[in-house]
Tab-separated table of C-alpha atoms and ligand atoms in Angstrom:
chain	number	residue	atom	x	y	z
A	1	MET	CA	-28.575	-5.956	15.535
A	2	THR	CA	-25.784	-3.671	16.430
A	3	GLU	CA	-22.547	-4.632	18.553
A	4	ILE	CA	-21.362	-2.596	21.191
A	5	ARG	CA	-17.446	-2.630	22.367
A	6	CYS	CA	-16.241	-0.784	25.194
A	7	ILE	CA	-12.770	0.744	24.309
A	8	GLN	CA	-10.106	2.966	25.944
A	9	VAL	CA	-8.294	5.088	23.516
A	10	ALA	CA	-5.388	8.014	24.236
A	11	ILE	CA	-6.791	10.985	22.010
A	12	ASN	CA	-4.372	13.827	22.097
A	13	GLU	CA	-2.851	12.208	25.438
A	14	GLN	CA	-6.321	12.259	26.962
A	15	PRO	CA	-7.319	8.747	28.036
A	16	GLN	CA	-10.744	7.971	26.983
A	17	THR	CA	-13.441	5.451	27.937
A	18	ALA	CA	-16.214	4.944	25.315
A	19	GLU	CA	-18.703	2.501	24.229
A	20	VAL	CA	-18.916	1.828	20.392
A	21	PRO	CA	-20.692	0.097	17.603
A	22	THR	CA	-18.050	-2.253	16.181
A	23	ARG	CA	-18.955	-0.845	12.751
A	24	MET	CA	-18.180	2.909	13.674
A	25	LEU	CA	-15.626	4.292	11.859
A	26	LEU	CA	-12.675	5.839	13.730
A	27	SER	CA	-13.749	9.409	11.821
A	28	ASP	CA	-16.891	9.197	13.079
A	29	PHE	CA	-16.227	8.247	16.395
A	30	LEU	CA	-13.892	11.098	16.812
A	31	ARG	CA	-16.495	13.610	15.412
A	32	TYR	CA	-19.673	12.556	17.213
A	33	THR	CA	-18.504	10.905	20.121
A	34	VAL	CA	-15.483	12.881	21.127
A	35	GLY	CA	-16.524	15.744	19.696
A	36	LEU	CA	-13.429	16.766	18.038
A	37	THR	CA	-14.708	17.872	14.617
A	38	GLY	CA	-11.155	19.353	13.156
A	39	THR	CA	-11.012	15.781	11.528
A	40	HIS	CA	-13.027	16.171	8.084
A	41	VAL	CA	-14.613	13.465	6.379
A	42	GLY	CA	-14.403	13.922	2.516
A	43	CYS	CA	-15.011	10.894	0.501
A	44	GLU	CA	-14.484	8.117	3.045
A	45	HIS	CA	-12.965	5.847	1.201
A	46	GLY	CA	-9.308	6.333	1.782
A	47	VAL	CA	-8.914	8.951	-1.357
A	48	CYS	CA	-9.167	12.215	-0.514
A	49	GLY	CA	-6.879	12.324	2.854
A	50	CYS	CA	-8.918	14.910	4.672
A	51	CYS	CA	-9.565	12.396	7.342
A	52	THR	CA	-5.641	11.952	8.468
A	53	VAL	CA	-4.710	11.622	11.999
A	54	LEU	CA	-1.943	9.746	13.861
A	55	LEU	CA	-2.348	6.149	15.129
A	56	ASN	CA	0.435	5.547	17.604
A	57	GLY	CA	2.291	8.530	15.717
A	58	ASP	CA	1.860	7.117	12.101
A	59	ALA	CA	-0.179	8.769	9.493
A	60	VAL	CA	-3.266	6.997	8.576
A	61	ARG	CA	-6.957	7.217	6.903
A	62	SER	CA	-9.241	7.656	10.143
A	63	CYS	CA	-12.052	6.518	7.489
A	64	LEU	CA	-10.326	3.254	6.877
A	65	LEU	CA	-10.424	2.290	10.608
A	66	PHE	CA	-13.200	1.034	13.083
A	67	ALA	CA	-13.017	2.970	16.439
A	68	VAL	CA	-12.695	-0.574	18.045
A	69	GLN	CA	-9.468	-1.542	16.434
A	70	ALA	CA	-8.139	2.123	18.220
A	71	ASP	CA	-8.562	0.085	21.489
A	72	GLY	CA	-5.367	0.563	23.447
A	73	ALA	CA	-4.067	3.071	21.115
A	74	GLU	CA	-2.867	6.736	20.975
A	75	VAL	CA	-4.792	9.014	18.407
A	76	THR	CA	-3.175	12.647	17.930
A	77	THR	CA	-5.740	14.541	15.758
A	78	VAL	CA	-5.508	18.613	14.443
A	79	GLU	CA	-6.704	19.666	17.943
A	80	SER	CA	-3.319	18.744	19.277
A	81	LEU	CA	-1.477	21.265	17.386
A	82	THR	CA	-2.319	24.484	18.891
A	83	ARG	CA	-1.042	24.977	22.431
A	84	GLU	CA	-2.678	27.390	24.852
A	85	GLY	CA	-4.123	29.556	21.855
A	86	SER	CA	-1.048	29.776	19.756
A	87	LEU	CA	-0.591	27.677	16.439
A	88	HIS	CA	1.927	25.469	16.023
A	89	PRO	CA	4.817	26.901	13.722
A	90	LEU	CA	3.472	24.634	10.626
A	91	GLN	CA	-0.015	26.051	11.284
A	92	ALA	CA	1.631	29.740	11.466
A	93	ALA	CA	3.193	29.117	8.012
A	94	PHE	CA	-0.088	27.980	6.718
A	95	ARG	CA	-1.844	30.900	7.436
A	96	GLN	CA	1.380	33.240	6.550
A	97	GLU	CA	1.493	31.684	3.099
A	98	HIS	CA	-2.373	31.382	2.646
A	99	ALA	CA	-2.022	27.911	2.331
A	100	LEU	CA	-5.618	27.623	2.820
A	101	GLN	CA	-8.736	28.792	0.913
A	102	CYS	CA	-11.957	26.781	1.931
A	103	GLY	CA	-9.909	24.808	4.783
A	104	PHE	CA	-11.562	21.592	4.193
A	105	CYS	CA	-8.381	19.595	3.732
A	106	THR	CA	-6.057	21.403	5.754
A	107	ALA	CA	-6.364	19.154	8.940
A	108	GLY	CA	-5.444	16.290	6.494
A	109	PHE	CA	-2.690	17.993	5.172
A	110	LEU	CA	-1.312	19.146	8.570
A	111	MET	CA	-1.384	15.507	9.813
A	112	THR	CA	0.127	14.370	7.242
A	113	LEU	CA	3.288	16.680	7.200
A	114	ILE	CA	3.806	16.234	10.992
A	115	PRO	CA	5.089	12.994	10.942
A	116	PHE	CA	6.914	13.423	7.447
A	117	LEU	CA	8.780	16.541	8.893
A	118	ARG	CA	9.580	14.590	11.655
A	119	GLU	CA	11.197	11.934	9.656
A	120	ASN	CA	12.472	13.974	7.075
A	121	PRO	CA	13.131	17.791	8.600
A	122	ARG	CA	14.891	19.046	5.474
A	123	PRO	CA	12.800	17.981	2.674
A	124	SER	CA	13.201	19.011	-0.878
A	125	ALA	CA	10.090	20.502	-2.945
A	126	SER	CA	9.761	17.220	-4.819
A	127	GLU	CA	9.911	15.448	-1.316
A	128	ILE	CA	7.266	17.689	-0.170
A	129	ARG	CA	5.113	17.170	-3.116
A	130	GLU	CA	5.246	13.446	-2.902
A	131	ALA	CA	4.643	13.701	0.554
A	132	VAL	CA	1.050	15.377	0.301
A	133	SER	CA	0.117	13.250	-2.834
A	134	GLY	CA	-2.215	11.292	-0.994
A	135	ASN	CA	-4.028	14.726	0.070
A	136	LEU	CA	-6.398	16.433	-2.199
A	137	CYS	CA	-7.278	20.298	-1.885
A	138	ARG	CA	-10.046	20.441	-4.179
A	139	CYS	CA	-9.295	24.601	-4.205
A	140	THR	CA	-6.124	23.287	-5.948
A	141	GLY	CA	-4.108	25.618	-3.574
A	142	TYR	CA	-0.934	23.159	-3.763
A	143	VAL	CA	1.009	25.930	-4.691
A	144	ASN	CA	0.750	27.548	-1.497
A	145	ILE	CA	0.864	24.515	0.561
A	146	ILE	CA	4.130	23.635	-0.715
A	147	ARG	CA	5.372	27.236	-0.167
A	148	ALA	CA	4.383	26.976	3.581
A	149	VAL	CA	6.085	23.768	4.161
A	150	GLN	CA	9.178	25.364	2.779
A	151	SER	CA	8.547	28.479	4.945
A	152	TYR	CA	8.352	26.780	7.978
A	153	VAL	CA	11.363	24.254	7.132
A	154	ALA	CA	13.653	27.619	6.761
A	155	LEU	CA	12.379	29.050	9.810
A	156	SER	CA	12.906	25.756	11.868
A	157	ARG	CA	16.167	25.549	10.541
A	158	ASN	CA	17.149	29.026	11.522
A	159	SER	CA	15.980	28.443	15.106
A	160	PRO	CA	18.532	26.180	17.160
B	1	MET	CA	-21.572	6.013	3.208
B	2	LYS	CA	-21.251	3.467	6.408
B	3	PRO	CA	-20.481	-0.128	6.675
B	4	ALA	CA	-23.482	-2.687	7.015
B	5	PRO	CA	-23.624	-4.346	10.349
B	6	PHE	CA	-21.661	-7.063	10.987
B	7	THR	CA	-20.363	-9.440	13.432
B	8	TYR	CA	-16.650	-8.342	14.590
B	9	TYR	CA	-14.162	-10.593	15.791
B	10	ASP	CA	-10.361	-9.836	16.527
B	11	PRO	CA	-9.076	-13.145	17.840
B	12	HIS	CA	-5.779	-13.223	19.839
B	13	THR	CA	-4.340	-16.451	18.288
B	14	LEU	CA	-3.980	-17.738	15.362
B	15	ASP	CA	-6.071	-21.104	16.055
B	16	GLU	CA	-8.428	-18.990	17.374
B	17	ALA	CA	-8.845	-16.916	14.152
B	18	LEU	CA	-8.457	-20.402	12.010
B	19	GLY	CA	-11.404	-21.848	14.239
B	20	LEU	CA	-13.650	-18.856	13.098
B	21	LEU	CA	-13.224	-19.260	9.745
B	22	ALA	CA	-13.742	-23.113	9.650
B	23	VAL	CA	-17.250	-22.057	11.323
B	24	HIS	CA	-18.206	-19.082	9.140
B	25	GLY	CA	-16.390	-20.064	6.025
B	26	ASP	CA	-17.497	-17.498	3.122
B	27	ALA	CA	-19.678	-15.602	5.370
B	28	ALA	CA	-16.648	-14.333	6.688
B	29	LYS	CA	-13.980	-11.671	5.594
B	30	ILE	CA	-10.438	-11.270	7.069
B	31	LEU	CA	-9.528	-7.598	7.730
B	32	ALA	CA	-5.986	-6.682	7.617
B	33	GLY	CA	-4.558	-3.357	7.059
B	34	GLY	CA	-8.216	-2.269	6.126
B	35	GLN	CA	-7.322	-0.279	3.016
B	36	SER	CA	-8.927	-2.256	0.134
B	37	LEU	CA	-11.662	-3.932	2.295
B	38	VAL	CA	-12.914	-0.936	4.257
B	39	PRO	CA	-13.491	1.507	1.324
B	40	LEU	CA	-15.604	-1.646	-0.019
B	41	LEU	CA	-17.437	-2.164	3.302
B	42	ASN	CA	-17.859	2.068	3.061
B	43	MET	CA	-19.453	2.056	-0.063
B	44	ARG	CA	-21.384	-1.307	0.664
B	45	LEU	CA	-19.788	-3.106	-2.230
B	46	ALA	CA	-19.264	-5.965	0.302
B	47	ALA	CA	-21.708	-6.777	3.327
B	48	PRO	CA	-20.011	-9.580	5.070
B	49	ASP	CA	-21.792	-11.041	8.261
B	50	VAL	CA	-18.534	-11.716	10.015
B	51	ILE	CA	-15.199	-9.570	10.202
B	52	VAL	CA	-12.572	-11.705	11.405
B	53	ASP	CA	-9.614	-8.867	12.334
B	54	ILE	CA	-6.441	-10.432	12.219
B	55	ASN	CA	-4.301	-7.317	13.675
B	56	ARG	CA	-4.075	-8.580	17.319
B	57	LEU	CA	-2.761	-11.997	16.310
B	58	PRO	CA	0.858	-12.250	17.822
B	59	ASP	CA	4.291	-12.441	15.474
B	60	LEU	CA	2.939	-11.999	12.313
B	61	ASP	CA	4.483	-8.655	11.958
B	62	PHE	CA	8.005	-9.686	10.619
B	63	VAL	CA	9.877	-8.840	7.785
B	64	THR	CA	13.160	-11.283	7.891
B	65	THR	CA	16.190	-11.188	5.069
B	66	ASP	CA	18.664	-13.992	6.245
B	67	ASN	CA	17.559	-16.470	3.445
B	68	GLY	CA	15.669	-14.470	0.871
B	69	LEU	CA	12.842	-12.221	1.729
B	70	ARG	CA	9.846	-13.548	4.406
B	71	VAL	CA	7.183	-10.874	5.120
B	72	GLY	CA	4.411	-11.799	7.568
B	73	ALA	CA	0.752	-11.014	7.287
B	74	LEU	CA	0.501	-8.006	9.649
B	75	ALA	CA	3.868	-6.200	8.153
B	76	ARG	CA	2.882	-2.994	6.733
B	77	GLN	CA	4.224	-2.037	3.610
B	78	ALA	CA	5.364	1.166	5.195
B	79	MET	CA	7.598	-1.258	7.189
B	80	VAL	CA	8.781	-3.026	4.300
B	81	GLU	CA	9.783	0.164	2.396
B	82	ARG	CA	11.847	1.549	5.241
B	83	ASP	CA	13.662	-1.869	5.962
B	84	ALA	CA	17.170	-1.250	4.212
B	85	ALA	CA	18.155	-4.980	4.391
B	86	VAL	CA	15.063	-5.540	2.190
B	87	ARG	CA	16.807	-3.338	-0.582
B	88	ASP	CA	20.065	-5.510	-0.373
B	89	VAL	CA	18.191	-9.054	-0.640
B	90	ALA	CA	14.766	-7.825	-2.860
B	91	PRO	CA	15.450	-4.618	-4.419
B	92	LEU	CA	12.851	-4.777	-6.664
B	93	VAL	CA	10.449	-4.994	-3.798
B	94	THR	CA	11.596	-1.709	-2.342
B	95	GLU	CA	11.392	-0.199	-5.745
B	96	ALA	CA	7.900	-1.252	-6.127
B	97	ILE	CA	6.657	-0.709	-3.181
B	98	ALA	CA	6.908	2.944	-3.376
B	99	TRP	CA	4.205	2.870	-5.929
B	100	VAL	CA	1.723	1.666	-3.772
B	101	GLY	CA	-0.708	4.118	-2.513
B	102	HIS	CA	0.355	6.939	-0.496
B	103	ARG	CA	2.203	6.803	2.734
B	104	GLN	CA	-0.951	7.102	4.909
B	105	ILE	CA	-2.377	3.944	2.819
B	106	ARG	CA	1.246	2.311	3.518
B	107	ASN	CA	1.183	2.843	7.269
B	108	ARG	CA	-1.663	0.277	7.743
B	109	GLY	CA	-1.917	-1.626	4.432
B	110	THR	CA	-0.084	-4.774	4.553
B	111	LEU	CA	2.058	-6.530	1.855
B	112	VAL	CA	0.277	-9.944	2.324
B	113	GLY	CA	-3.307	-8.160	2.047
B	114	SER	CA	-2.269	-6.444	-1.224
B	115	LEU	CA	-1.039	-10.166	-2.417
B	116	ALA	CA	-4.720	-11.500	-1.141
B	117	HIS	CA	-6.691	-8.682	-2.725
B	118	ALA	CA	-5.099	-9.207	-6.411
B	119	ASP	CA	-5.948	-6.533	-7.987
B	120	PRO	CA	-4.742	-7.109	-11.903
B	121	ALA	CA	-2.955	-3.771	-11.427
B	122	ALA	CA	-1.219	-3.792	-8.073
B	123	GLU	CA	2.621	-3.499	-7.810
B	124	MET	CA	3.345	-6.551	-5.167
B	125	PRO	CA	1.369	-9.282	-7.205
B	126	LEU	CA	3.455	-8.484	-10.144
B	127	VAL	CA	6.635	-8.443	-8.236
B	128	PHE	CA	6.106	-11.717	-6.472
B	129	LEU	CA	5.104	-13.208	-9.868
B	130	ALA	CA	8.808	-12.044	-11.066
B	131	LEU	CA	10.496	-13.319	-8.466
B	132	ASP	CA	9.050	-16.392	-7.840
B	133	GLY	CA	7.202	-15.664	-4.508
B	134	GLU	CA	5.133	-18.355	-2.896
B	135	LEU	CA	2.323	-17.724	-0.073
B	136	HIS	CA	1.903	-19.652	3.069
B	137	LEU	CA	-1.654	-20.611	3.591
B	138	ARG	CA	-2.737	-22.022	7.187
B	139	ARG	CA	-5.951	-23.492	7.772
B	140	THR	CA	-7.162	-25.159	11.264
B	141	SER	CA	-6.597	-28.898	9.283
B	142	GLY	CA	-2.984	-27.785	7.967
B	143	SER	CA	-1.056	-25.496	5.829
B	144	ARG	CA	0.084	-25.588	2.149
B	145	ARG	CA	2.209	-23.124	-0.075
B	146	VAL	CA	1.160	-21.827	-3.382
B	147	SER	CA	3.794	-20.350	-6.199
B	148	ALA	CA	2.667	-16.516	-7.003
B	149	GLY	CA	2.326	-18.327	-10.700
B	150	ASP	CA	-0.715	-20.406	-8.994
B	151	PHE	CA	-1.953	-18.094	-6.275
B	152	PHE	CA	-3.370	-15.593	-8.652
B	153	VAL	CA	-6.527	-17.075	-10.344
B	154	HIS	CA	-8.319	-13.947	-11.811
B	155	ILE	CA	-9.580	-10.161	-11.413
B	156	MET	CA	-9.450	-10.226	-7.327
B	157	THR	CA	-9.801	-14.037	-7.154
B	158	THR	CA	-6.730	-16.323	-5.623
B	159	ALA	CA	-6.252	-19.721	-4.521
B	160	LEU	CA	-7.361	-18.560	-1.016
B	161	ASP	CA	-9.935	-21.134	0.511
B	162	PRO	CA	-12.331	-19.129	2.723
B	163	GLU	CA	-11.343	-20.864	5.609
B	164	GLU	CA	-7.535	-19.917	5.056
B	165	ILE	CA	-5.250	-17.020	6.227
B	166	ALA	CA	-2.165	-16.097	4.053
B	167	THR	CA	0.090	-15.948	7.233
B	168	GLU	CA	3.416	-15.163	5.243
B	169	ALA	CA	4.670	-14.477	1.563
B	170	SER	CA	8.418	-15.210	0.630
B	171	LEU	CA	10.988	-15.028	-2.026
B	172	PRO	CA	13.828	-16.819	-2.670
B	173	PRO	CA	17.434	-15.252	-2.465
B	174	VAL	CA	18.061	-13.860	-5.759
B	175	PRO	CA	21.155	-15.811	-7.672
B	176	PRO	CA	24.343	-13.921	-8.008
B	177	GLY	CA	24.720	-11.517	-10.980
B	178	SER	CA	21.120	-10.440	-10.898
B	179	GLY	CA	19.748	-7.375	-11.709
B	180	SER	CA	15.991	-5.980	-11.801
B	181	ALA	CA	13.698	-2.962	-12.801
B	182	PHE	CA	10.188	-2.135	-12.058
B	183	LEU	CA	8.617	0.333	-14.129
B	184	GLU	CA	4.937	2.097	-13.730
B	185	VAL	CA	2.716	4.428	-15.703
B	186	ALA	CA	0.033	5.715	-13.195
B	187	ARG	CA	-2.397	8.645	-13.989
B	188	ARG	CA	-1.462	10.917	-10.856
B	189	HIS	CA	1.054	9.398	-8.190
B	190	GLY	CA	-0.422	6.825	-5.886
B	191	ASP	CA	-2.779	5.395	-8.488
B	192	PHE	CA	-3.248	1.757	-9.567
B	193	ALA	CA	-1.078	1.160	-12.698
B	194	VAL	CA	-2.175	2.102	-16.259
B	195	ALA	CA	0.567	-0.718	-16.806
B	196	ALA	CA	3.325	-1.968	-15.130
B	197	ILE	CA	6.182	-4.059	-15.775
B	198	ALA	CA	8.813	-5.889	-13.462
B	199	VAL	CA	11.847	-7.718	-15.028
B	200	VAL	CA	15.039	-9.634	-13.638
B	201	VAL	CA	17.881	-10.779	-15.555
B	202	THR	CA	20.783	-13.226	-14.500
B	203	ILE	CA	23.971	-13.052	-16.518
B	204	GLU	CA	26.666	-15.315	-16.467
B	205	ALA	CA	29.907	-15.234	-18.702
B	206	GLY	CA	28.184	-12.429	-20.703
B	207	ARG	CA	25.052	-14.022	-21.530
B	208	ILE	CA	21.611	-13.853	-19.727
B	209	ARG	CA	21.166	-17.064	-18.170
B	210	ARG	CA	17.539	-16.448	-16.667
B	211	ALA	CA	15.159	-14.150	-17.349
B	212	ARG	CA	11.613	-12.970	-15.655
B	213	VAL	CA	9.366	-10.517	-17.598
B	214	ALA	CA	6.231	-10.053	-15.660
B	215	LEU	CA	3.502	-7.362	-16.736
B	216	GLY	CA	0.766	-5.533	-14.562
B	217	GLY	CA	-2.556	-3.786	-15.558
B	218	VAL	CA	-3.005	-5.899	-18.678
B	219	GLY	CA	-4.748	-8.847	-18.036
B	220	PRO	CA	-6.777	-10.292	-15.003
B	221	THR	CA	-3.982	-10.885	-13.168
B	222	PRO	CA	-0.473	-10.169	-13.227
B	223	LEU	CA	1.187	-12.351	-16.225
B	224	ARG	CA	4.745	-13.563	-17.163
B	225	ALA	CA	5.534	-12.722	-20.807
B	226	THR	CA	6.833	-16.070	-21.561
B	227	ARG	CA	7.753	-15.600	-25.140
B	228	ALA	CA	10.024	-12.223	-23.925
B	229	GLU	CA	11.455	-14.742	-21.645
B	230	GLU	CA	12.269	-17.309	-24.208
B	231	ARG	CA	13.833	-14.958	-26.688
B	232	LEU	CA	16.362	-13.527	-23.960
B	233	VAL	CA	17.673	-16.711	-22.506
B	234	ASP	CA	21.209	-17.801	-23.322
B	235	GLU	CA	21.552	-14.610	-25.174
B	236	GLU	CA	24.144	-11.634	-25.011
B	237	PRO	CA	22.424	-8.258	-23.809
B	238	THR	CA	22.357	-6.073	-26.606
B	239	ASN	CA	19.987	-3.284	-27.587
B	240	GLU	CA	18.601	-5.225	-30.454
B	241	LEU	CA	17.471	-8.180	-28.092
B	242	PHE	CA	15.880	-5.879	-26.059
B	243	VAL	CA	13.881	-4.301	-28.830
B	244	GLU	CA	12.881	-7.908	-30.023
B	245	ALA	CA	12.155	-9.039	-26.271
B	246	ALA	CA	9.973	-5.952	-25.585
B	247	LEU	CA	8.227	-6.142	-28.713
B	248	ALA	CA	7.071	-9.804	-28.014
B	249	ALA	CA	6.404	-9.020	-24.269
B	250	SER	CA	3.892	-6.583	-25.970
B	251	HIS	CA	2.212	-9.610	-27.800
B	252	ASP	CA	2.256	-11.600	-24.571
B	253	CYS	CA	-0.596	-9.573	-23.262
B	254	GLU	CA	-4.549	-8.889	-24.043
B	255	PRO	CA	-4.943	-5.615	-22.198
B	256	VAL	CA	-8.558	-4.257	-22.060
B	257	THR	CA	-9.939	-0.824	-23.065
B	258	ASP	CA	-10.939	1.203	-20.297
B	259	ILE	CA	-11.355	4.766	-18.967
B	260	HIS	CA	-7.678	4.603	-18.061
B	261	GLY	CA	-6.334	3.736	-21.496
B	262	THR	CA	-6.798	2.005	-24.542
B	263	ALA	CA	-5.769	-1.651	-25.470
B	264	GLU	CA	-3.118	-0.302	-27.761
B	265	TYR	CA	-1.940	2.226	-25.542
B	266	ARG	CA	-1.236	-0.404	-22.791
B	267	ARG	CA	0.426	-2.634	-25.457
B	268	GLU	CA	2.673	0.526	-26.533
B	269	LEU	CA	3.107	0.938	-22.849
B	270	VAL	CA	4.410	-2.557	-22.009
B	271	ARG	CA	6.692	-2.320	-25.151
B	272	THR	CA	8.355	0.727	-24.053
B	273	MET	CA	8.882	-0.255	-20.108
B	274	VAL	CA	9.998	-3.581	-21.115
B	275	TYR	CA	12.894	-2.204	-23.244
B	276	ARG	CA	13.666	0.501	-20.706
B	277	GLY	CA	13.517	-2.048	-17.780
B	278	LEU	CA	15.719	-4.669	-19.608
B	279	GLY	CA	18.632	-1.603	-19.902
B	280	ARG	CA	18.540	-1.020	-16.351
B	281	ALA	CA	18.703	-4.348	-14.934
B	282	VAL	CA	21.447	-5.537	-16.999
B	283	VAL	CA	23.084	-2.680	-15.877
B	284	ARG	CA	22.257	-3.197	-12.613
B	285	ALA	CA	23.287	-6.788	-13.099
B	286	ARG	CA	26.298	-5.938	-14.267
B	287	THR	CA	27.480	-3.153	-11.640
B	288	GLY	CA	25.886	-5.149	-8.875
B	289	ALA	CA	24.234	-2.015	-7.998
B	290	ALA	CA	20.950	-2.141	-5.920
B	291	GLY	CA	18.023	-3.371	-8.147
C	1	FAD	C1	-6.420	5.717	-2.028
C	1	FAD	C2	-5.473	4.288	-2.226
C	1	FAD	C3	-4.803	4.234	-2.945
C	1	FAD	C4	-4.579	2.811	-3.350
C	1	FAD	N1	-3.406	2.731	-4.203
C	1	FAD	C5	-2.688	1.503	-4.022
C	1	FAD	C6	-1.842	1.219	-5.379
C	1	FAD	O1	-1.242	1.889	-6.047
C	1	FAD	N2	-1.380	-0.155	-5.659
C	1	FAD	C7	-1.782	-1.160	-4.629
C	1	FAD	O2	-1.214	-2.281	-4.887
C	1	FAD	N3	-2.761	-0.761	-4.060
C	1	FAD	C8	-3.309	0.221	-3.883
C	1	FAD	N4	-4.396	0.342	-2.390
C	1	FAD	C9	-4.689	-0.834	-1.858
C	1	FAD	C10	-3.686	-0.887	-0.882
C	1	FAD	O3	-2.379	-1.407	-1.071
C	1	FAD	C11	-4.238	-1.896	0.239
C	1	FAD	O4	-3.477	-2.279	1.539
C	1	FAD	C12	-4.029	-3.517	-0.312
C	1	FAD	O5	-4.370	-3.782	-1.527
C	1	FAD	C13	-4.606	-4.383	0.748
C	1	FAD	O6	-4.249	-4.684	2.042
C	1	FAD	P1	-4.486	-4.834	3.371
C	1	FAD	O7	-3.544	-5.188	4.204
C	1	FAD	O8	-4.885	-3.452	3.311
C	1	FAD	O9	-5.810	-5.848	3.046
C	1	FAD	P2	-7.557	-5.294	3.555
C	1	FAD	O10	-7.712	-4.349	3.243
C	1	FAD	O11	-7.593	-5.639	5.147
C	1	FAD	O12	-7.970	-6.764	2.651
C	1	FAD	C14	-8.155	-6.835	1.555
C	1	FAD	C15	-8.423	-8.116	1.012
C	1	FAD	O13	-7.524	-9.270	1.325
C	1	FAD	C16	-8.107	-10.206	2.171
C	1	FAD	N5	-6.930	-10.519	3.010
C	1	FAD	C17	-6.074	-9.450	3.636
C	1	FAD	N6	-4.923	-10.131	4.397
C	1	FAD	C18	-5.090	-11.267	4.387
C	1	FAD	C19	-4.684	-12.666	4.395
C	1	FAD	N7	-3.464	-12.327	5.647
C	1	FAD	N8	-4.958	-13.767	4.542
C	1	FAD	C20	-5.729	-13.816	3.928
C	1	FAD	N9	-6.844	-13.168	3.320
C	1	FAD	C21	-6.252	-11.559	3.445
C	1	FAD	C22	-9.209	-9.673	2.920
C	1	FAD	O14	-10.325	-10.542	3.230
C	1	FAD	C23	-9.591	-8.805	1.794
C	1	FAD	O15	-10.330	-9.392	0.630
C	1	FAD	C24	-4.847	1.964	-2.243
C	1	FAD	C25	-5.621	1.837	-1.596
C	1	FAD	C26	-5.973	3.115	-1.189
C	1	FAD	C27	-7.256	3.174	-0.061
């Protein structure tokens, strides 16, 4: 027996109404119901960080939330970063510094870093490392990821 | 994997939540931050018939610091971590909570949920034991308070009955002249502890009047190293004393050998960390520095 609930969620500022089974994970809801496949699912028990999205502005694991729990909330996914075809400066820095190899973990890194950099716009290298400690990159491309964040920080420092 | 089907309730009042637990008993599981429970559901290590999601309950997301520390069941670990007033009244909590998982986990996970989950290597149970914390438990027919020392019964087993909700965890004010320290060794940042220690000392007229030495990851629950505490009380804080107390602490536990480390290695970690922790705590007690 599968229970169904009707939920209302703002996803990337777009209000959505949907019927969801109560045991459906938010990660599956985003990918299969809404069709936003930028959020990746790696381990499905909270360890890898690939499914990180923002819930009311805070980075959380979407595989550890049920879609029904997002009723009334705002969810922000990696798809929100690119506006009118141009990459977010952090995405551009990832590209510039070769901070993605296979790309599977990238969305989770970006969605972890966006609120971190809002809170701490001038992080040290060790603060950046700690911030991404909950995201696994199995290509082990961490050095370039840290470098990308540093180059983004340097760029945003030079712009007004 | 995906969770097995369950009946989902998200009550909007505490009475409603307690009523559901009274009816469903141990067929129900409380869902708080979900950072321990949902992995278990996804891996089907747990398959409860009923989930009682407490996230919509009102008035439980508080952190107050006017008389000791009080943390409501829906206060997220990140909220406690960021609260500057918590650092003043319970610096040990602030020091240790940064070791709980990662920011994404702490944004959602609750401090009270971490106590209720009672992982033997978890940081918050250890800290609440060291600081003489209490849990406030509610059921339809009443309420009770349980000290941290009585709350942790065995691995992931607590004094909570299936029909009870822990609504709050609290710490008494720390006496003046106190200092504390938390140390942990984990394989990677954000992992559970291979071993961890928390110490609190209160110094009066140059002598240790009160000492708490608590150990995590080296037994089925967090433990008080009582022989180490006894060795410290009424003594002048000296390096030799710390060496002896640390050795006593390493014999106050029965660690196991597992994939993360051998029993001997854990005992050695306890000795080293208690020694260092005492040094730090005494300096902090003397200087009134945070911690
Ligand atoms: C990748 C990862 C790393 C982690 N690393 C650490 C770590 O290093 N250290 C650490 O301590 N933890 C760690 N955790 C666990 C995390 O701290 C959890 O948040 C915490 O253990 C449980 O809190 P919760 O609010 O998420 O509870 P839930 O997962 O919702 O519940 C956990 C258990 O407690 C019960 N429960 C919860 N709240 C109550 C209540 N108010 N009354 C009665 N019962 C209740 C539930 O029924 C359930 O059995 C990690 C988790 C993940 C996913």
